[in-house]
CSV table of C-alpha atoms and ligand atoms in Angstrom, one decimal:
chain,number,residue,atom,x,y,z
A,1,MET,CA,52.6,72.4,55.8
A,2,PRO,CA,52.8,76.0,57.1
A,3,VAL,CA,53.7,76.3,60.8
A,4,ALA,CA,52.8,79.3,62.9
A,5,ASP,CA,55.4,81.8,64.0
A,6,PRO,CA,57.8,80.1,66.5
A,7,VAL,CA,57.2,82.9,69.0
A,8,GLU,CA,53.7,81.6,69.6
A,9,LYS,CA,55.2,78.2,70.2
A,10,ARG,CA,56.5,79.4,73.5
A,11,GLU,CA,53.1,78.6,74.9
A,12,VAL,CA,53.6,74.9,75.9
A,13,ALA,CA,51.1,72.4,77.1
A,14,ILE,CA,52.6,69.3,78.7
A,15,ILE,CA,50.2,66.4,79.1
A,16,GLY,CA,50.9,64.2,82.2
A,17,ALA,CA,52.6,65.3,85.4
A,18,GLY,CA,54.4,62.0,85.9
A,19,LEU,CA,58.1,61.7,85.9
A,20,ALA,CA,58.9,62.9,82.4
A,21,GLY,CA,56.2,65.6,82.3
A,22,CYS,CA,57.4,67.3,85.5
A,23,LEU,CA,61.1,67.3,84.5
A,24,ALA,CA,60.2,68.6,81.1
A,25,ALA,CA,58.1,71.4,82.7
A,26,ALA,CA,60.9,72.4,85.0
A,27,LEU,CA,63.5,72.5,82.2
A,28,LEU,CA,61.3,74.4,79.7
A,29,GLY,CA,60.0,76.8,82.4
A,30,ARG,CA,63.6,77.7,83.2
A,31,ARG,CA,64.1,78.5,79.5
A,32,GLY,CA,61.3,81.1,79.6
A,33,TYR,CA,58.5,79.0,78.1
A,34,ALA,CA,55.0,79.5,79.4
A,35,VAL,CA,54.3,75.9,80.5
A,36,THR,CA,51.0,74.5,81.6
A,37,LEU,CA,51.3,70.9,82.9
A,38,TYR,CA,48.0,69.1,82.7
A,39,GLU,CA,47.4,66.0,84.9
A,40,ARG,CA,44.5,63.6,84.9
A,41,ARG,CA,44.8,62.7,88.6
A,42,ASP,CA,44.3,64.9,91.6
A,43,ASP,CA,47.5,66.2,93.2
A,44,PRO,CA,49.2,63.0,94.4
A,45,ARG,CA,51.1,65.0,97.1
A,46,ALA,CA,47.7,65.4,98.7
A,47,THR,CA,46.0,62.1,97.8
A,48,GLY,CA,48.9,59.6,97.9
A,49,ALA,CA,50.2,57.3,95.3
A,50,GLU,CA,47.9,55.6,92.8
A,51,ARG,CA,47.6,51.8,93.1
A,52,GLY,CA,48.7,49.6,90.3
A,53,ARG,CA,52.1,51.3,89.6
A,54,SER,CA,55.4,50.0,91.0
A,55,ILE,CA,56.0,51.4,94.5
A,56,ASN,CA,59.7,52.0,94.0
A,57,LEU,CA,62.1,52.1,91.1
A,58,ALA,CA,65.8,51.9,90.4
A,59,LEU,CA,67.5,55.1,89.3
A,60,SER,CA,71.0,55.0,87.7
A,61,ALA,CA,73.5,57.2,86.0
A,62,ARG,CA,71.3,58.5,83.2
A,63,GLY,CA,68.3,59.4,85.4
A,64,LEU,CA,70.5,60.9,88.1
A,65,GLY,CA,72.5,62.9,85.5
A,66,ALA,CA,69.3,64.3,84.1
A,67,LEU,CA,68.0,65.2,87.6
A,68,ALA,CA,71.3,67.0,88.3
A,69,GLU,CA,70.3,69.4,85.5
A,70,VAL,CA,67.6,70.8,87.8
A,71,GLY,CA,69.6,70.5,91.0
A,72,LEU,CA,67.8,67.4,92.2
A,73,GLU,CA,70.4,64.6,92.1
A,74,GLN,CA,71.4,64.9,95.8
A,75,ASP,CA,67.8,65.4,97.0
A,76,VAL,CA,66.8,62.2,95.2
A,77,LEU,CA,69.8,60.3,96.4
A,78,ASP,CA,69.0,61.3,100.0
A,79,HIS,CA,65.6,59.7,99.5
A,80,GLY,CA,67.0,56.5,98.0
A,81,LEU,CA,69.0,53.4,99.0
A,82,PRO,CA,72.1,52.3,97.0
A,83,MET,CA,72.0,48.7,95.7
A,84,HIS,CA,75.5,47.6,94.8
A,85,GLY,CA,74.6,44.3,93.1
A,86,ARG,CA,72.1,41.5,92.7
A,87,MET,CA,71.6,39.2,95.6
A,88,VAL,CA,70.7,35.9,93.9
A,89,HIS,CA,68.6,33.5,96.0
A,90,ALA,CA,68.8,30.0,94.6
A,91,LEU,CA,66.9,27.1,96.0
A,92,ASP,CA,69.9,25.0,96.6
A,93,ALA,CA,72.5,27.5,97.9
A,94,PRO,CA,72.8,30.5,100.2
A,95,PRO,CA,72.2,33.9,98.7
A,96,GLN,CA,75.0,35.2,96.6
A,97,LEU,CA,75.9,38.8,95.8
A,98,GLN,CA,76.8,39.5,92.2
A,99,PRO,CA,78.3,43.1,92.1
A,100,TYR,CA,76.9,45.3,89.4
A,101,SER,CA,80.2,46.8,88.5
A,102,ALA,CA,83.9,46.2,88.6
A,103,ASP,CA,84.0,49.3,90.8
A,104,ARG,CA,82.4,48.1,94.0
A,105,ASP,CA,81.4,51.7,94.9
A,106,ARG,CA,79.0,52.0,92.0
A,107,ALA,CA,75.3,51.4,92.8
A,108,ILE,CA,71.9,51.9,91.4
A,109,HIS,CA,69.4,53.6,93.7
A,110,SER,CA,66.0,52.4,95.0
A,111,VAL,CA,63.7,55.4,95.3
A,112,SER,CA,60.0,55.7,96.0
A,113,ARG,CA,58.0,56.5,92.9
A,114,GLY,CA,55.6,58.6,94.9
A,115,ARG,CA,58.4,60.6,96.6
A,116,LEU,CA,60.2,61.1,93.3
A,117,ASN,CA,57.1,62.4,91.6
A,118,ALA,CA,56.4,64.7,94.6
A,119,ILE,CA,60.0,66.1,94.4
A,120,LEU,CA,59.6,66.7,90.7
A,121,LEU,CA,56.1,68.4,91.1
A,122,ASP,CA,57.6,70.7,93.8
A,123,THR,CA,60.5,71.6,91.5
A,124,ALA,CA,58.3,72.2,88.5
A,125,GLU,CA,55.8,74.3,90.5
A,126,ALA,CA,58.6,76.5,91.9
A,127,VAL,CA,59.7,77.6,88.4
A,128,PRO,CA,58.2,80.9,87.4
A,129,GLY,CA,56.1,80.4,84.3
A,130,VAL,CA,55.1,76.8,85.1
A,131,ARG,CA,51.4,76.2,86.1
A,132,ILE,CA,50.2,72.7,87.1
A,133,VAL,CA,46.5,71.9,86.6
A,134,PHE,CA,45.2,68.7,88.2
A,135,GLY,CA,42.0,66.8,87.4
A,136,HIS,CA,42.4,67.5,83.7
A,137,GLN,CA,42.3,64.4,81.5
A,138,LEU,CA,43.3,65.0,77.9
A,139,GLU,CA,40.6,63.8,75.5
A,140,SER,CA,41.7,65.2,72.2
A,141,VAL,CA,44.2,67.4,70.4
A,142,ASP,CA,43.6,69.4,67.2
A,143,LEU,CA,47.0,70.5,65.9
A,144,ASP,CA,45.6,72.6,63.2
A,145,ARG,CA,43.5,74.7,65.6
A,146,ALA,CA,46.2,74.4,68.3
A,147,THR,CA,43.4,73.3,70.7
A,148,LEU,CA,43.3,70.7,73.4
A,149,THR,CA,40.2,69.3,75.0
A,150,PHE,CA,40.1,68.0,78.6
A,151,ARG,CA,37.6,66.1,80.6
A,152,THR,CA,37.2,67.6,84.1
A,153,ASP,CA,34.7,67.0,87.0
A,154,THR,CA,32.9,70.2,85.9
A,155,GLY,CA,32.7,69.3,82.2
A,156,PRO,CA,34.9,69.6,79.2
A,157,VAL,CA,37.6,72.3,79.1
A,158,GLU,CA,39.4,73.7,76.1
A,159,ALA,CA,42.9,75.1,76.1
A,160,THR,CA,45.4,76.3,73.4
A,161,ALA,CA,49.1,75.8,73.0
A,162,GLY,CA,51.6,76.1,70.1
A,163,LEU,CA,53.7,73.2,71.4
A,164,VAL,CA,52.1,70.1,73.0
A,165,LEU,CA,54.4,67.6,74.8
A,166,GLY,CA,52.7,64.2,75.3
A,167,ALA,CA,54.1,62.8,78.5
A,168,ASP,CA,51.0,60.9,79.5
A,169,GLY,CA,52.5,57.4,79.8
A,170,SER,CA,52.0,54.1,78.0
A,171,TYR,CA,48.4,54.5,77.1
A,172,ALA,CA,48.8,58.2,76.1
A,173,ALA,CA,45.8,60.1,74.9
A,174,SER,CA,48.2,62.5,73.2
A,175,ARG,CA,49.5,59.6,71.1
A,176,ARG,CA,46.0,58.4,70.3
A,177,ALA,CA,45.4,61.9,68.8
A,178,VAL,CA,47.9,61.0,66.0
A,179,THR,CA,47.5,57.2,65.8
A,180,PHE,CA,45.3,57.3,62.7
A,181,ARG,CA,47.4,59.8,60.8
A,182,PRO,CA,48.7,58.3,57.5
A,183,GLY,CA,52.2,56.9,58.0
A,184,PHE,CA,52.0,56.5,61.8
A,185,ASP,CA,53.7,53.2,62.8
A,186,PHE,CA,52.6,51.7,66.1
A,187,SER,CA,53.0,48.4,67.9
A,188,GLN,CA,52.3,47.2,71.4
A,189,ASP,CA,53.7,43.9,72.5
A,190,TYR,CA,52.5,42.5,75.8
A,191,LEU,CA,54.7,40.1,77.7
A,192,SER,CA,53.0,36.8,78.7
A,193,HIS,CA,54.2,37.7,82.2
A,194,GLY,CA,52.4,40.3,84.5
A,195,TYR,CA,53.6,41.7,87.8
A,196,LYS,CA,52.2,41.7,91.4
A,197,GLU,CA,53.7,43.5,94.4
A,198,LEU,CA,54.1,42.1,97.9
A,199,THR,CA,55.7,43.6,101.0
A,200,ILE,CA,58.4,42.3,103.4
A,201,PRO,CA,58.0,44.7,106.4
A,202,ALA,CA,60.8,45.7,108.8
A,203,VAL,CA,61.6,43.2,111.5
A,204,ASP,CA,62.2,44.7,114.9
A,205,GLY,CA,62.7,48.1,113.3
A,206,ASP,CA,65.3,46.8,110.8
A,207,PHE,CA,65.6,45.5,107.3
A,208,ALA,CA,64.7,41.8,107.2
A,209,ILE,CA,67.3,41.1,104.4
A,210,ASP,CA,70.3,42.9,103.1
A,211,PRO,CA,69.3,46.5,102.0
A,212,GLY,CA,72.4,47.0,99.9
A,213,ALA,CA,71.3,44.8,97.0
A,214,LEU,CA,68.5,44.2,94.6
A,215,HIS,CA,67.3,40.7,95.5
A,216,ILE,CA,66.3,38.2,92.8
A,217,TRP,CA,64.7,34.8,93.2
A,218,PRO,CA,65.2,33.4,89.7
A,219,GLN,CA,62.9,30.5,88.8
A,220,GLY,CA,63.8,29.8,85.2
A,221,SER,CA,60.6,31.0,83.5
A,222,SER,CA,59.6,33.5,86.1
A,223,MET,CA,61.1,35.3,89.1
A,224,MET,CA,60.5,37.5,92.1
A,225,ILE,CA,62.6,40.6,92.9
A,226,ALA,CA,62.8,42.8,96.0
A,227,LEU,CA,63.9,46.4,96.4
A,228,PRO,CA,64.5,48.2,99.7
A,229,ASN,CA,62.5,51.2,100.9
A,230,LEU,CA,63.5,53.9,103.3
A,231,ASP,CA,61.0,52.7,106.0
A,232,LYS,CA,63.1,49.5,106.1
A,233,SER,CA,60.5,47.4,104.3
A,234,PHE,CA,61.1,45.7,100.9
A,235,THR,CA,58.7,45.8,97.9
A,236,CYS,CA,58.7,42.4,96.2
A,237,THR,CA,57.6,42.1,92.7
A,238,LEU,CA,56.5,38.8,91.2
A,239,PHE,CA,56.9,38.5,87.5
A,240,TRP,CA,54.8,35.5,86.6
A,241,THR,CA,52.6,34.3,83.7
A,242,ALA,CA,48.9,34.7,84.0
A,243,ALA,CA,48.7,30.9,84.3
A,244,GLU,CA,51.0,30.9,87.3
A,245,PHE,CA,49.0,33.6,89.1
A,246,GLU,CA,45.8,31.8,88.4
A,247,SER,CA,47.1,28.4,89.5
A,248,LEU,CA,47.2,29.4,93.2
A,249,ARG,CA,43.5,29.3,94.2
A,250,THR,CA,43.4,28.5,97.9
A,251,ASP,CA,45.2,30.1,100.9
A,252,ALA,CA,47.0,26.8,101.5
A,253,GLU,CA,48.2,26.7,97.8
A,254,ILE,CA,49.6,30.2,98.1
A,255,ARG,CA,51.4,29.5,101.3
A,256,ALA,CA,52.7,26.1,100.0
A,257,HIS,CA,53.9,27.6,96.8
A,258,PHE,CA,55.9,30.3,98.5
A,259,ALA,CA,57.3,27.9,101.1
A,260,THR,CA,58.5,25.7,98.3
A,261,TYR,CA,59.9,28.2,95.8
A,262,TYR,CA,60.8,31.2,98.0
A,263,PRO,CA,61.6,29.4,101.2
A,264,ASP,CA,64.0,32.0,102.7
A,265,VAL,CA,61.4,34.8,102.5
A,266,ALA,CA,58.0,33.2,102.7
A,267,GLY,CA,58.0,33.6,106.5
A,268,LEU,CA,59.0,37.3,106.1
A,269,ILE,CA,55.8,38.3,104.3
A,270,PRO,CA,53.1,38.2,107.0
A,271,ASP,CA,50.4,39.5,104.7
A,272,LEU,CA,51.3,37.1,101.9
A,273,VAL,CA,47.8,35.6,101.4
A,274,THR,CA,45.8,38.8,101.7
A,275,ASP,CA,48.2,40.8,99.5
A,276,PHE,CA,48.5,38.1,96.9
A,277,ARG,CA,44.7,38.0,96.7
A,278,ALA,CA,44.1,41.8,96.9
A,279,ASN,CA,47.0,43.3,94.8
A,280,PRO,CA,46.4,43.7,91.1
A,281,VAL,CA,48.3,42.0,88.4
A,282,GLY,CA,49.9,44.8,86.2
A,283,SER,CA,50.8,44.2,82.6
A,284,LEU,CA,54.2,44.6,81.0
A,285,VAL,CA,54.1,46.2,77.5
A,286,THR,CA,56.7,47.3,74.9
A,287,ILE,CA,55.3,50.2,72.9
A,288,ARG,CA,57.0,51.4,69.7
A,289,CYS,CA,55.7,54.1,67.5
A,290,SER,CA,56.9,56.5,64.9
A,291,PRO,CA,57.0,59.4,64.2
A,292,TRP,CA,57.0,60.9,67.7
A,293,VAL,CA,56.7,64.4,66.3
A,294,HIS,CA,53.7,65.9,64.4
A,295,HIS,CA,53.1,69.3,63.0
A,296,GLY,CA,49.8,71.0,62.3
A,297,GLU,CA,48.9,74.4,61.0
A,298,GLY,CA,48.7,75.8,64.5
A,299,ALA,CA,50.7,73.6,66.8
A,300,SER,CA,53.3,70.8,67.0
A,301,LEU,CA,53.2,67.7,69.1
A,302,ALA,CA,56.1,65.7,70.4
A,303,LEU,CA,55.9,62.5,72.5
A,304,LEU,CA,58.3,61.6,75.3
A,305,GLY,CA,58.8,59.1,78.0
A,306,ASP,CA,56.5,56.0,78.0
A,307,ALA,CA,54.1,57.8,75.7
A,308,ALA,CA,56.8,57.4,73.0
A,309,HIS,CA,58.4,54.2,74.1
A,310,ALA,CA,57.1,52.1,77.0
A,311,ILE,CA,59.6,49.3,77.8
A,312,VAL,CA,59.6,46.4,80.1
A,313,PRO,CA,61.3,47.1,83.5
A,314,PHE,CA,64.0,44.5,83.5
A,315,PHE,CA,66.9,46.9,83.0
A,316,GLY,CA,65.4,49.5,85.3
A,317,GLN,CA,65.6,52.0,82.6
A,318,GLY,CA,62.1,53.3,81.7
A,319,ALA,CA,62.3,56.4,83.9
A,320,ASN,CA,66.0,56.8,83.3
A,321,CYS,CA,65.4,56.8,79.6
A,322,ALA,CA,62.4,59.2,79.9
A,323,PHE,CA,64.6,61.6,81.8
A,324,GLU,CA,67.2,61.5,79.0
A,325,ASP,CA,64.4,62.4,76.5
A,326,CYS,CA,63.7,65.5,78.5
A,327,ILE,CA,67.3,66.6,78.6
A,328,GLU,CA,67.8,66.0,74.9
A,329,LEU,CA,64.6,67.9,74.0
A,330,ASP,CA,65.5,70.8,76.3
A,331,ARG,CA,69.0,70.9,74.8
A,332,LEU,CA,67.7,71.0,71.2
A,333,LEU,CA,65.1,73.6,72.0
A,334,ALA,CA,67.7,75.8,73.6
A,335,THR,CA,69.8,75.8,70.5
A,336,ALA,CA,67.0,75.9,68.0
A,337,ASP,CA,67.4,79.5,67.1
A,338,GLY,CA,63.7,79.9,66.4
A,339,ASP,CA,63.5,76.7,64.3
A,340,LEU,CA,61.1,74.7,66.5
A,341,VAL,CA,60.2,72.2,63.8
A,342,GLY,CA,63.9,71.5,63.2
A,343,ALA,CA,64.5,71.1,66.9
A,344,LEU,CA,61.6,68.7,67.4
A,345,ASP,CA,62.7,66.6,64.4
A,346,ALA,CA,66.2,66.5,65.7
A,347,TYR,CA,64.9,65.4,69.1
A,348,GLN,CA,63.2,62.4,67.5
A,349,ASP,CA,66.3,61.6,65.4
A,350,ALA,CA,68.5,61.7,68.5
A,351,ARG,CA,66.3,59.5,70.7
A,352,LYS,CA,64.3,57.0,68.6
A,353,ALA,CA,67.1,54.5,67.8
A,354,ASN,CA,68.3,54.7,71.4
A,355,CYS,CA,64.9,54.0,72.8
A,356,ASP,CA,64.5,51.0,70.4
A,357,ALA,CA,67.8,49.7,71.6
A,358,ILE,CA,67.0,49.8,75.3
A,359,ALA,CA,63.6,48.3,74.6
A,360,ASP,CA,65.4,45.2,73.1
A,361,MET,CA,68.0,45.1,75.9
A,362,ALA,CA,65.3,45.3,78.5
A,363,LEU,CA,63.5,42.3,77.0
A,364,ASP,CA,66.7,40.3,76.8
A,365,ASN,CA,67.6,41.2,80.4
A,366,PHE,CA,64.4,39.4,81.6
A,367,VAL,CA,66.0,36.1,80.5
A,368,GLU,CA,69.2,37.0,82.3
A,369,MET,CA,67.5,37.9,85.5
A,370,ARG,CA,65.1,35.0,85.8
A,371,ASP,CA,67.4,32.3,84.4
A,372,ARG,CA,71.0,33.1,83.5
A,373,VAL,CA,72.1,34.7,86.8
A,374,ASN,CA,71.7,31.3,88.4
A,375,SER,CA,74.2,29.5,86.1
A,376,PRO,CA,77.8,29.0,87.2
A,377,ALA,CA,79.0,29.8,83.7
A,378,PHE,CA,77.3,33.2,83.9
A,379,ARG,CA,78.8,33.9,87.3
A,380,LEU,CA,82.2,33.0,86.1
A,381,ARG,CA,81.9,35.2,83.0
A,382,SER,CA,80.8,38.2,85.0
A,383,LYS,CA,83.7,37.7,87.5
A,384,ALA,CA,86.1,37.4,84.6
A,385,ARG,CA,84.7,40.5,82.9
A,386,HIS,CA,85.0,42.6,86.2
A,387,THR,CA,88.6,41.4,86.7
A,388,LEU,CA,89.5,42.4,83.1
A,389,GLU,CA,87.7,45.8,83.6
A,390,ARG,CA,89.7,46.4,86.7
A,391,ALA,CA,93.0,45.5,84.9
A,392,PHE,CA,92.2,47.6,81.8
A,393,PRO,CA,89.8,50.3,83.1
A,394,GLY,CA,87.3,51.4,80.4
A,395,ARG,CA,88.3,48.7,78.0
A,396,PHE,CA,86.0,45.8,79.0
A,397,PRO,CA,82.9,47.3,80.6
A,398,THR,CA,79.9,44.9,80.8
A,399,ARG,CA,76.6,45.7,79.1
A,400,TYR,CA,75.1,46.3,82.5
A,401,GLU,CA,77.9,48.8,83.3
A,402,LEU,CA,77.3,50.7,80.0
A,403,VAL,CA,73.6,50.8,80.5
A,404,SER,CA,73.5,51.7,84.2
A,405,PHE,CA,76.7,53.5,85.0
A,406,SER,CA,77.4,55.5,81.8
A,407,THR,CA,75.6,57.8,79.4
A,408,VAL,CA,77.0,56.0,76.3
A,409,PRO,CA,74.1,56.2,73.9
A,410,TYR,CA,72.0,52.9,74.2
A,411,VAL,CA,72.3,52.4,70.5
A,412,GLU,CA,76.1,52.1,70.7
A,413,ILE,CA,76.2,49.5,73.4
A,414,GLU,CA,75.4,46.3,71.4
A,415,GLU,CA,78.1,47.3,68.9
A,416,ARG,CA,80.6,47.9,71.6
A,417,MET,CA,79.8,44.5,73.2
A,418,ARG,CA,80.2,42.8,69.8
A,419,ARG,CA,83.6,44.4,69.3
A,420,GLN,CA,84.7,43.5,72.8
A,421,ASN,CA,83.6,39.9,72.4
A,422,LEU,CA,85.6,39.7,69.1
A,423,THR,CA,88.7,41.1,70.9
A,424,LEU,CA,88.3,38.6,73.7
A,425,ALA,CA,87.7,35.7,71.4
A,426,GLY,CA,90.8,36.8,69.4
A,427,ALA,CA,92.8,37.0,72.6
A,428,ALA,CA,91.5,33.6,73.8
A,429,ALA,CA,92.4,32.0,70.4
A,430,GLY,CA,95.8,33.6,70.5
A,431,ILE,CA,96.5,32.3,74.0
A,432,GLY,CA,95.2,28.8,73.0
A,433,ALA,CA,97.5,28.7,70.0
A,434,ALA,CA,100.4,29.8,72.1
A,435,LEU,CA,99.7,27.1,74.7
A,436,ILE,CA,99.5,24.4,71.9
A,437,ALA,CA,102.8,25.7,70.4
A,438,LEU,CA,104.4,25.6,73.8
A,439,ARG,CA,103.2,22.1,74.4
A,440,ARG,CA,104.5,20.9,71.0
A,441,THR,CA,107.9,22.5,71.7
A,442,ARG,CA,108.1,20.7,75.0
A,443,VAL,CA,107.0,17.4,73.5
A,444,GLY,CA,109.6,17.9,70.7
A,445,SER,CA,112.5,18.8,73.1
B,501,FAD,C1,56.7,47.3,87.5
B,501,FAD,C2,57.5,48.4,86.9
B,501,FAD,C3,58.8,48.6,87.5
B,501,FAD,C4,59.6,49.7,86.9
B,501,FAD,N1,60.8,49.9,87.4
B,501,FAD,C5,61.6,50.8,86.9
B,501,FAD,C6,62.9,51.0,87.4
B,501,FAD,O1,63.4,50.3,88.3
B,501,FAD,N2,63.7,52.0,86.8
B,501,FAD,C7,63.2,52.8,85.8
B,501,FAD,O2,63.9,53.7,85.3
B,501,FAD,N3,61.9,52.6,85.3
B,501,FAD,C8,61.1,51.7,85.8
B,501,FAD,N4,59.9,51.5,85.4
B,501,FAD,C9,59.4,52.3,84.2
B,501,FAD,C10,58.9,53.7,84.7
B,501,FAD,O3,57.9,53.5,85.6
B,501,FAD,C11,58.4,54.5,83.5
B,501,FAD,O4,59.2,54.4,82.4
B,501,FAD,C12,58.2,55.9,83.9
B,501,FAD,O5,57.2,56.1,84.9
B,501,FAD,C13,57.8,56.7,82.6
B,501,FAD,O6,57.5,58.1,83.0
B,501,FAD,P1,56.4,58.9,82.2
B,501,FAD,O7,56.4,60.2,82.8
B,501,FAD,O8,56.7,58.8,80.7
B,501,FAD,O9,55.1,58.2,82.4
B,501,FAD,P2,54.2,58.0,83.7
B,501,FAD,O10,55.1,57.9,84.9
B,501,FAD,O11,53.3,56.9,83.5
B,501,FAD,O12,53.4,59.3,83.9
B,501,FAD,C14,52.3,59.6,83.0
B,501,FAD,C15,51.4,60.7,83.7
B,501,FAD,O13,50.4,61.1,82.8
B,501,FAD,C16,49.2,61.1,83.4
B,501,FAD,N5,48.1,60.9,82.4
B,501,FAD,C17,47.8,59.7,81.8
B,501,FAD,N6,46.9,59.9,80.9
B,501,FAD,C18,46.5,61.2,80.9
B,501,FAD,C19,45.6,62.1,80.3
B,501,FAD,N7,44.8,61.6,79.3
B,501,FAD,N8,45.5,63.4,80.6
B,501,FAD,C20,46.4,63.9,81.5
B,501,FAD,N9,47.3,63.2,82.2
B,501,FAD,C21,47.4,61.9,81.9
B,501,FAD,C22,49.3,60.0,84.5
B,501,FAD,O14,48.3,60.1,85.5
B,501,FAD,C23,50.7,60.1,84.9
B,501,FAD,O15,50.8,61.1,86.0
B,501,FAD,C24,59.1,50.5,85.9
B,501,FAD,C25,57.8,50.2,85.4
B,501,FAD,C26,57.0,49.2,85.9
B,501,FAD,C27,55.7,48.9,85.3
């Protein structure tokens, strides 16, 4: 299919001024592209955060590394709180800290989603050549005519662009524009669990529980987690099935359930009943699609962030991964030498398998968080792994370490874990054989 002269493609429309859209706008603006960032909402810096999204999120090495590219790493760290491990709250034992890394200084960082989005909006807006247009909800994209249509308060608005980046989240309208193209693969898998947020406020001006950890109350088939906020509150997130949410009908049932299953914090959530009733249940979806990149006669479209690959939040990687997309896309566009089509195709090749890999690991980590962290065998294994990693630095990193504290491509992590496990199994077998031989020698002598 003929593609218009790449020079015209320097006119970029980015759909969605969320986390990925803003970072992509700042990066491409710096490269000299004329970027218009279209956002459905009004400016959240003026109106406040939207309800129904997580209040805070955990950023780790990948996200922070990407933010460093636009000089934001320290700014974001200054607005975050380090969490060095999981504080596991079991019903029958005092809370226990499980460090995330063999290196006790390593931490993931709890940041406010609203604050992070505001910092990114400010950064994108400050780049010459970037324009942000709020109150524009994408309705359709015509890649042959290079035309986009938006719904606004004053009626439909048309715009043109040679390159369209779809960063409009899990339910992306930009993705819908290509969903019915022949050969477009698409799947969305909802978890049977949803999420609801509650708040532990500060007590006497201080944190009610340890702010240096991500707290988990594992319950086997479900769980609650809590992340600290700068105002010394915690945002708790319940990950329950619909049946569990619906089973608590009366105020007394809500109070009794929390007193039984979350006894150490039930008394720290003063608005438990009102918040449990009022706060929405969000859904958790894994979205996979392919291709992410589409070319028409007048324009090309590439999807990024949740629009391309929404994942469940149990590895805290959705935003981190979306930021990595932006960096990869920017890097490939910078070296494209006029070959926009090639750069976009290379972007998809570089990211798709990685995003599929973290989607699988995120699903698996739900079982680890809600169930395995509570088992003595799991705790012993993690301790042994950290001891080995300290003894042989870089040789035996855990999967968590590779996901959260490195930028090793996600797709390589499972293979590295498989090789490590083989090495460890071989070493264990060798030690076992040596011990048996030693015992036989002793018995024989
Ligand atoms: C409960 C929960 C906890 C999470 N915790 C973490 C965590 O700890 N760490 C982590 O890394 N990730 C976490 N995530 C994932 C993270 O929130 C997402 O991966 C991230 O927000 C993706 O960024 P995005 O820019 O692709 O999409 P979004 O942040 O969803 O932004 C999309 C933007 O597009 C706009 N938009 C939508 N439709 C249109 C339209 N038609 N026209 C114009 N604009 C439109 C939206 O208003 C929004 O501003 C969590 C997610 C959930 C649900």
